[in-house]
Short mmCIF file of C-alpha atoms and ligand atoms in Angstrom, two decimals:
data_model
loop_
_atom_site.label_atom_id
_atom_site.label_comp_id
_atom_site.label_asym_id
_atom_site.label_seq_id
_atom_site.Cartn_x
_atom_site.Cartn_y
_atom_site.Cartn_z
CA UNK A 26 -3.84 -15.67 39.12
CA UNK A 27 -6.26 -13.01 38.02
CA UNK A 28 -10.01 -12.61 38.01
CA UNK A 29 -11.67 -11.36 34.85
CA UNK A 30 -15.26 -10.20 35.12
CA UNK A 31 -17.77 -9.65 32.35
CA UNK A 32 -20.20 -6.77 32.82
CA UNK A 33 -23.70 -6.43 31.36
CA UNK A 34 -23.93 -9.96 29.98
CA UNK A 35 -27.64 -10.39 30.75
CA UNK A 36 -29.88 -7.81 29.09
CA UNK A 37 -32.42 -7.69 31.95
CA UNK A 38 -29.58 -6.72 34.31
CA UNK A 39 -28.18 -4.10 31.92
CA UNK A 40 -31.66 -2.56 31.81
CA UNK A 41 -32.15 -2.54 35.60
CA UNK A 42 -29.04 -0.34 35.94
CA UNK A 43 -30.03 1.83 32.94
CA UNK A 44 -27.08 0.61 30.88
CA UNK A 45 -27.18 -0.03 27.14
CA UNK A 46 -26.95 -3.68 26.06
CA UNK A 47 -23.37 -3.97 24.77
CA UNK A 48 -22.34 -4.98 21.26
CA UNK A 49 -19.05 -6.47 22.49
CA UNK A 50 -18.26 -8.02 25.88
CA UNK A 51 -17.37 -5.49 28.59
CA UNK A 52 -14.70 -6.74 30.96
CA UNK A 53 -12.81 -5.57 34.02
CA UNK A 54 -10.52 -7.30 36.50
CA UNK A 55 -10.15 -8.01 40.18
CA UNK A 56 -6.77 -8.86 41.74
CA UNK A 57 -6.04 -12.13 43.55
CA UNK A 58 -6.54 -10.32 46.87
CA UNK A 59 -10.25 -10.03 46.00
CA UNK A 60 -10.70 -13.80 46.23
CA UNK A 61 -12.70 -15.09 49.21
CA UNK A 62 -12.80 -18.87 49.51
CA UNK A 63 -13.70 -21.76 51.81
CA UNK A 64 -16.96 -20.11 52.85
CA UNK A 65 -15.04 -17.59 54.96
CA UNK A 66 -17.07 -14.55 56.10
CA UNK A 67 -17.26 -11.37 54.06
CA UNK A 68 -16.48 -8.30 56.14
CA UNK A 69 -18.63 -5.35 55.09
CA UNK A 70 -16.15 -2.63 54.03
CA UNK A 71 -16.11 0.71 55.86
CA UNK A 72 -15.81 2.75 52.64
CA UNK A 73 -19.24 1.90 51.23
CA UNK A 74 -22.84 2.14 52.35
CA UNK A 75 -24.27 0.30 49.38
CA UNK A 76 -22.49 -2.98 48.66
CA UNK A 77 -24.49 -5.01 46.13
CA UNK A 78 -24.37 -8.72 45.38
CA UNK A 79 -24.14 -9.96 41.77
CA UNK A 80 -24.42 -13.74 41.45
CA UNK A 81 -22.39 -15.17 38.58
CA UNK A 82 -21.25 -18.44 37.03
CA UNK A 83 -17.45 -18.64 37.27
CA UNK A 84 -15.16 -20.50 34.84
CA UNK A 85 -11.81 -21.87 36.02
CA UNK A 86 -9.19 -21.69 33.28
CA UNK A 87 -7.21 -24.92 32.97
CA UNK A 88 -4.40 -24.01 30.52
CA UNK A 89 -2.53 -21.04 29.18
CA UNK A 90 -3.74 -19.40 25.99
CA UNK A 91 -4.01 -16.28 23.88
CA UNK A 92 -5.89 -15.52 20.68
CA UNK A 93 -8.08 -18.52 21.46
CA UNK A 94 -10.51 -19.31 18.67
CA UNK A 95 -14.11 -19.57 19.76
CA UNK A 96 -14.40 -23.13 18.41
CA UNK A 97 -11.59 -24.27 20.74
CA UNK A 98 -12.53 -22.16 23.77
CA UNK A 99 -14.39 -25.03 25.49
CA UNK A 100 -11.05 -26.82 25.93
CA UNK A 101 -9.82 -24.04 28.22
CA UNK A 102 -12.08 -24.87 31.17
CA UNK A 103 -13.17 -28.13 32.77
CA UNK A 104 -14.72 -26.81 35.93
CA UNK A 105 -17.34 -24.22 36.78
CA UNK A 106 -18.48 -22.68 40.05
CA UNK A 107 -20.55 -19.84 41.39
CA UNK A 108 -19.34 -16.56 42.82
CA UNK A 109 -20.47 -13.15 43.98
CA UNK A 110 -19.15 -10.05 42.23
CA UNK A 111 -19.49 -7.69 45.19
CA UNK A 112 -19.81 -4.10 44.01
CA UNK A 113 -19.72 -0.88 46.03
CA UNK A 114 -22.61 0.59 44.03
CA UNK A 115 -22.29 4.04 45.61
CA UNK A 116 -18.61 4.32 44.64
CA UNK A 117 -19.28 2.84 41.21
CA UNK A 118 -22.01 5.42 40.54
CA UNK A 119 -19.54 8.24 41.25
CA UNK A 120 -16.94 6.68 38.94
CA UNK A 121 -19.46 6.12 36.17
CA UNK A 122 -20.65 9.71 36.39
CA UNK A 123 -17.09 10.94 35.88
CA UNK A 124 -16.22 8.30 33.27
CA UNK A 125 -13.48 6.90 35.51
CA UNK A 126 -12.38 3.26 36.01
CA UNK A 127 -14.40 1.02 38.35
CA UNK A 128 -11.66 -0.67 40.37
CA UNK A 129 -12.40 1.22 43.57
CA UNK A 130 -15.91 -0.22 43.48
CA UNK A 131 -15.12 -3.69 42.14
CA UNK A 132 -11.57 -4.80 43.01
CA UNK A 133 -11.47 -4.39 46.77
CA UNK A 134 -10.38 -7.14 49.18
CA UNK A 135 -12.88 -10.03 49.49
CA UNK A 136 -15.01 -8.69 46.64
CA UNK A 137 -14.96 -12.09 44.89
CA UNK A 138 -16.34 -14.92 47.05
CA UNK A 139 -16.13 -18.16 45.07
CA UNK A 140 -17.51 -21.55 46.02
CA UNK A 141 -16.56 -25.11 45.19
CA UNK A 142 -15.89 -25.93 41.57
CA UNK A 143 -17.55 -28.88 39.86
CA UNK A 144 -16.75 -30.59 36.54
CA UNK A 145 -18.76 -29.05 33.71
CA UNK A 146 -19.25 -32.60 32.38
CA UNK A 147 -21.66 -33.11 35.26
CA UNK A 148 -24.24 -30.95 33.47
CA UNK A 149 -26.12 -31.87 30.33
CA UNK A 150 -25.72 -28.42 28.76
CA UNK A 151 -23.79 -25.61 30.44
CA UNK A 152 -25.46 -23.16 28.09
CA UNK A 153 -28.78 -23.87 29.82
CA UNK A 154 -27.83 -23.84 33.49
CA UNK A 155 -30.03 -22.57 36.27
CA UNK A 156 -28.31 -20.72 39.09
CA UNK A 157 -29.59 -18.78 42.06
CA UNK A 158 -28.87 -16.89 45.24
CA UNK A 159 -30.70 -17.04 48.54
CA UNK A 160 -30.08 -14.56 51.34
CA UNK A 161 -31.35 -15.55 54.76
CA UNK A 162 -33.29 -18.33 53.05
CA UNK A 163 -35.10 -15.98 50.66
CA UNK A 164 -34.62 -16.27 46.89
CA UNK A 165 -32.95 -13.06 45.65
CA UNK A 166 -31.54 -13.85 42.22
CA UNK A 167 -32.26 -16.49 39.66
CA UNK A 168 -30.71 -16.86 36.24
CA UNK A 169 -30.18 -19.22 33.35
CA UNK A 170 -27.07 -19.16 31.19
CA UNK A 171 -29.25 -19.36 28.06
CA UNK A 172 -29.96 -15.65 28.66
CA UNK A 173 -26.31 -14.61 28.38
CA UNK A 174 -25.66 -12.09 25.61
CA UNK A 175 -22.15 -13.55 25.06
CA UNK A 176 -21.52 -17.29 25.52
CA UNK A 177 -18.71 -18.72 27.65
CA UNK A 178 -16.80 -19.63 24.49
CA UNK A 179 -17.21 -16.17 23.01
CA UNK A 180 -16.04 -14.53 26.25
CA UNK A 181 -12.88 -16.66 26.38
CA UNK A 182 -12.11 -15.98 22.74
CA UNK A 183 -12.75 -12.25 23.04
CA UNK A 184 -10.84 -11.63 26.28
CA UNK A 185 -7.84 -13.70 25.18
CA UNK A 186 -7.22 -11.32 22.26
CA UNK A 187 -6.27 -8.67 24.81
CA UNK A 188 -5.20 -10.55 27.94
CA UNK A 189 -3.45 -13.94 27.96
CA UNK A 190 -5.28 -16.51 30.04
CA UNK A 191 -3.30 -18.63 32.47
CA UNK A 192 -4.02 -21.79 34.37
CA UNK A 193 -5.99 -20.95 37.50
CA UNK A 194 -7.46 -17.68 36.25
CA UNK A 195 -11.15 -17.21 36.98
CA UNK A 196 -13.76 -15.62 34.72
CA UNK A 197 -16.96 -14.22 36.24
CA UNK A 198 -19.50 -14.36 33.41
CA UNK A 199 -22.03 -11.70 34.40
CA UNK A 200 -25.08 -11.40 36.59
CA UNK A 201 -28.75 -11.77 35.77
CA UNK A 202 -31.30 -9.21 37.01
CA UNK A 203 -32.15 -8.89 40.67
CA UNK A 204 -28.96 -7.38 42.11
CA UNK A 205 -29.40 -5.63 45.43
CA UNK A 206 -27.82 -4.48 48.67
CA UNK A 207 -26.37 -6.70 51.37
CA UNK A 208 -26.03 -5.95 55.07
CA UNK A 209 -24.18 -7.20 58.10
CA UNK A 210 -25.48 -10.59 59.39
CA UNK A 211 -26.78 -11.69 55.98
CA UNK A 212 -26.34 -15.39 55.19
CA UNK A 213 -25.58 -16.14 51.53
CA UNK A 214 -26.28 -19.45 49.76
CA UNK A 215 -25.56 -19.80 46.04
CA UNK A 216 -26.62 -22.72 43.87
CA UNK A 217 -26.00 -24.19 40.43
CA UNK A 218 -29.17 -26.13 39.64
CA UNK A 219 -30.07 -27.56 43.08
CA UNK A 220 -26.54 -27.88 44.40
CA UNK A 221 -25.34 -25.54 47.14
CA UNK A 222 -21.79 -24.57 46.13
CA UNK A 223 -21.15 -21.36 48.09
CA UNK A 224 -22.27 -20.32 51.56
CA UNK A 225 -20.99 -17.57 53.81
CA UNK A 226 -21.95 -14.86 56.31
CA UNK A 227 -21.57 -11.10 56.15
CA UNK A 228 -19.89 -9.63 59.21
MG1 LIG B 319 -20.83 -8.50 37.73
#
């Protein structure tokens, strides 16, 4: 499986990092070794001094497809979850400055904690979903999918022109504003609406 991540999909977040709001989806990938599941701890990596959390709604792809038309894209996922797109912001800043790829800052081991998935049918409208992150009990990030620049269906359609989607692939759909640094001993809790779907410690 692979993990596809959308960057700059919430304009308030694009602005907080001084990035232009994109005209087309920006995507990058993380390998399967980035996945962190079952609420296992995240071990703070030695190569960074500025690992940031980015809280994102994650789609789980349920069938293979390419050149998926936007009107059919909703058929390609039944379940959604919440995940953290951990980013070594110090390494990313160096890469950005030089115009180099971001993998060193985005694709490292354990950089994609993902919680339990729930059927999307559980929610009245997945295009108006509240989601949030608490660290040590304090609210750190709060978003609503209505603020996405590119919808879930558009993302699936766009990405599948370039990269075939396969059953079990995950798509991180972008973070709202409020990203920030984490540190050892932090306790993460991530929610869709009021449901706690991801919880882990930083070690
Ligand atoms: Mg992100």
